[in-house]
Amino acid sequence: GYRAYKSAAGTFGGPKLDRPAWELTARYDRVEGEPAVGDLSSTVIGLNYHYNDHLRWLLSYTLGDSDVDDDQTRQIALRTQFTF
């Protein structure tokens, strides 16, 4: 499969698949706030299963960090997406 790139918009289109496909994802975010708010960061890793062009399942694990109160947030999310 592949994802078409739309250069005018600077975006990728949805996947075009010949057969079901797996996709690994990762993201890191960081926000530097004012001293009263502190810094925030999150790391996300995921695994997506594309059944066809219109149906996929997305599983992700998020680890968030806050400097204000040394809070750590952990989240597991599973969702199903239908597109048409």
C-alpha positions as a Markdown table, in Angstrom:
| # | Residue | x | y | z |
|---|---|---|---|---|
| 1 | Gly | 0.0 | 0.0 | 0.0 |
| 2 | Tyr | 0.9 | 3.7 | -0.1 |
| 3 | Arg | -0.2 | 7.1 | 1.0 |
| 4 | Ala | -0.5 | 9.8 | -1.7 |
| 5 | Tyr | 1.3 | 13.1 | -0.9 |
| 6 | Lys | -0.7 | 16.3 | -1.9 |
| 7 | Ser | 2.1 | 18.8 | -2.4 |
| 8 | Ala | -0.3 | 21.8 | -2.8 |
| 9 | Ala | -1.8 | 21.1 | 0.7 |
| 10 | Gly | 1.4 | 19.7 | 2.2 |
| 11 | Thr | -0.5 | 16.6 | 3.5 |
| 12 | Phe | -0.7 | 12.9 | 3.0 |
| 13 | Gly | -3.9 | 11.3 | 1.9 |
| 14 | Gly | -5.4 | 8.1 | 3.3 |
| 15 | Pro | -3.8 | 4.7 | 2.7 |
| 16 | Lys | -4.5 | 2.8 | -0.5 |
| 17 | Leu | -4.1 | -0.9 | 0.3 |
| 18 | Asp | -3.8 | -4.0 | -1.8 |
| 19 | Arg | -4.1 | -6.2 | 1.4 |
| 20 | Pro | -4.4 | -5.5 | 5.1 |
| 21 | Ala | -1.4 | -3.7 | 6.6 |
| 22 | Trp | 0.3 | -2.9 | 10.0 |
| 23 | Glu | 1.7 | 0.5 | 10.8 |
| 24 | Leu | 3.9 | 1.6 | 13.7 |
| 25 | Thr | 3.6 | 5.1 | 15.0 |
| 26 | Ala | 5.6 | 7.3 | 17.4 |
| 27 | Arg | 5.3 | 10.9 | 18.5 |
| 28 | Tyr | 7.0 | 13.2 | 21.1 |
| 29 | Asp | 5.5 | 16.5 | 22.2 |
| 30 | Arg | 7.0 | 19.1 | 24.5 |
| 31 | Val | 5.5 | 22.4 | 25.8 |
| 32 | Glu | 7.6 | 24.9 | 27.6 |
| 33 | Gly | 5.3 | 26.9 | 29.9 |
| 34 | Glu | 5.6 | 29.8 | 32.2 |
| 35 | Pro | 7.2 | 29.0 | 35.6 |
| 36 | Ala | 3.8 | 28.7 | 37.3 |
| 37 | Val | 2.6 | 26.2 | 34.7 |
| 38 | Gly | 5.9 | 24.3 | 34.1 |
| 39 | Asp | 6.9 | 22.1 | 31.2 |
| 40 | Leu | 4.8 | 19.3 | 29.8 |
| 41 | Ser | 5.8 | 16.4 | 27.6 |
| 42 | Ser | 4.3 | 13.3 | 26.2 |
| 43 | Thr | 5.6 | 10.3 | 24.3 |
| 44 | Val | 3.1 | 8.2 | 22.3 |
| 45 | Ile | 3.8 | 4.9 | 20.6 |
| 46 | Gly | 1.2 | 3.1 | 18.6 |
| 47 | Leu | 0.3 | 0.2 | 16.4 |
| 48 | Asn | -2.4 | 0.5 | 13.6 |
| 49 | Tyr | -4.0 | -2.3 | 11.7 |
| 50 | His | -5.5 | -1.2 | 8.4 |
| 51 | Tyr | -8.0 | -3.8 | 7.3 |
| 52 | Asn | -8.9 | -2.0 | 4.0 |
| 53 | Asp | -9.1 | 1.6 | 2.7 |
| 54 | His | -12.1 | 2.3 | 4.9 |
| 55 | Leu | -11.6 | 0.4 | 8.2 |
| 56 | Arg | -8.7 | 0.5 | 10.7 |
| 57 | Trp | -8.0 | -0.2 | 14.4 |
| 58 | Leu | -5.6 | 2.1 | 16.3 |
| 59 | Leu | -3.9 | 1.1 | 19.6 |
| 60 | Ser | -1.7 | 3.6 | 21.4 |
| 61 | Tyr | 0.2 | 4.0 | 24.7 |
| 62 | Thr | 0.8 | 7.5 | 26.0 |
| 63 | Leu | 3.2 | 8.5 | 28.8 |
| 64 | Gly | 2.9 | 12.2 | 29.9 |
| 65 | Asp | 5.1 | 14.2 | 32.2 |
| 66 | Ser | 4.4 | 17.4 | 34.1 |
| 67 | Asp | 7.1 | 19.4 | 35.8 |
| 68 | Val | 4.7 | 21.2 | 38.1 |
| 69 | Asp | 3.9 | 18.4 | 40.5 |
| 70 | Asp | 6.1 | 15.6 | 39.0 |
| 71 | Asp | 2.9 | 14.0 | 37.8 |
| 72 | Gln | 3.1 | 11.2 | 35.3 |
| 73 | Thr | 0.1 | 10.2 | 33.2 |
| 74 | Arg | -0.2 | 6.8 | 31.4 |
| 75 | Gln | -3.0 | 6.0 | 29.0 |
| 76 | Ile | -3.8 | 3.1 | 26.7 |
| 77 | Ala | -6.3 | 3.8 | 23.9 |
| 78 | Leu | -8.0 | 1.5 | 21.4 |
| 79 | Arg | -10.2 | 2.9 | 18.7 |
| 80 | Thr | -11.9 | 1.8 | 15.5 |
| 81 | Gln | -12.1 | 4.2 | 12.5 |
| 82 | Phe | -14.5 | 4.0 | 9.6 |
| 83 | Thr | -13.9 | 6.3 | 6.7 |
| 84 | Phe | -16.1 | 7.0 | 3.6 |
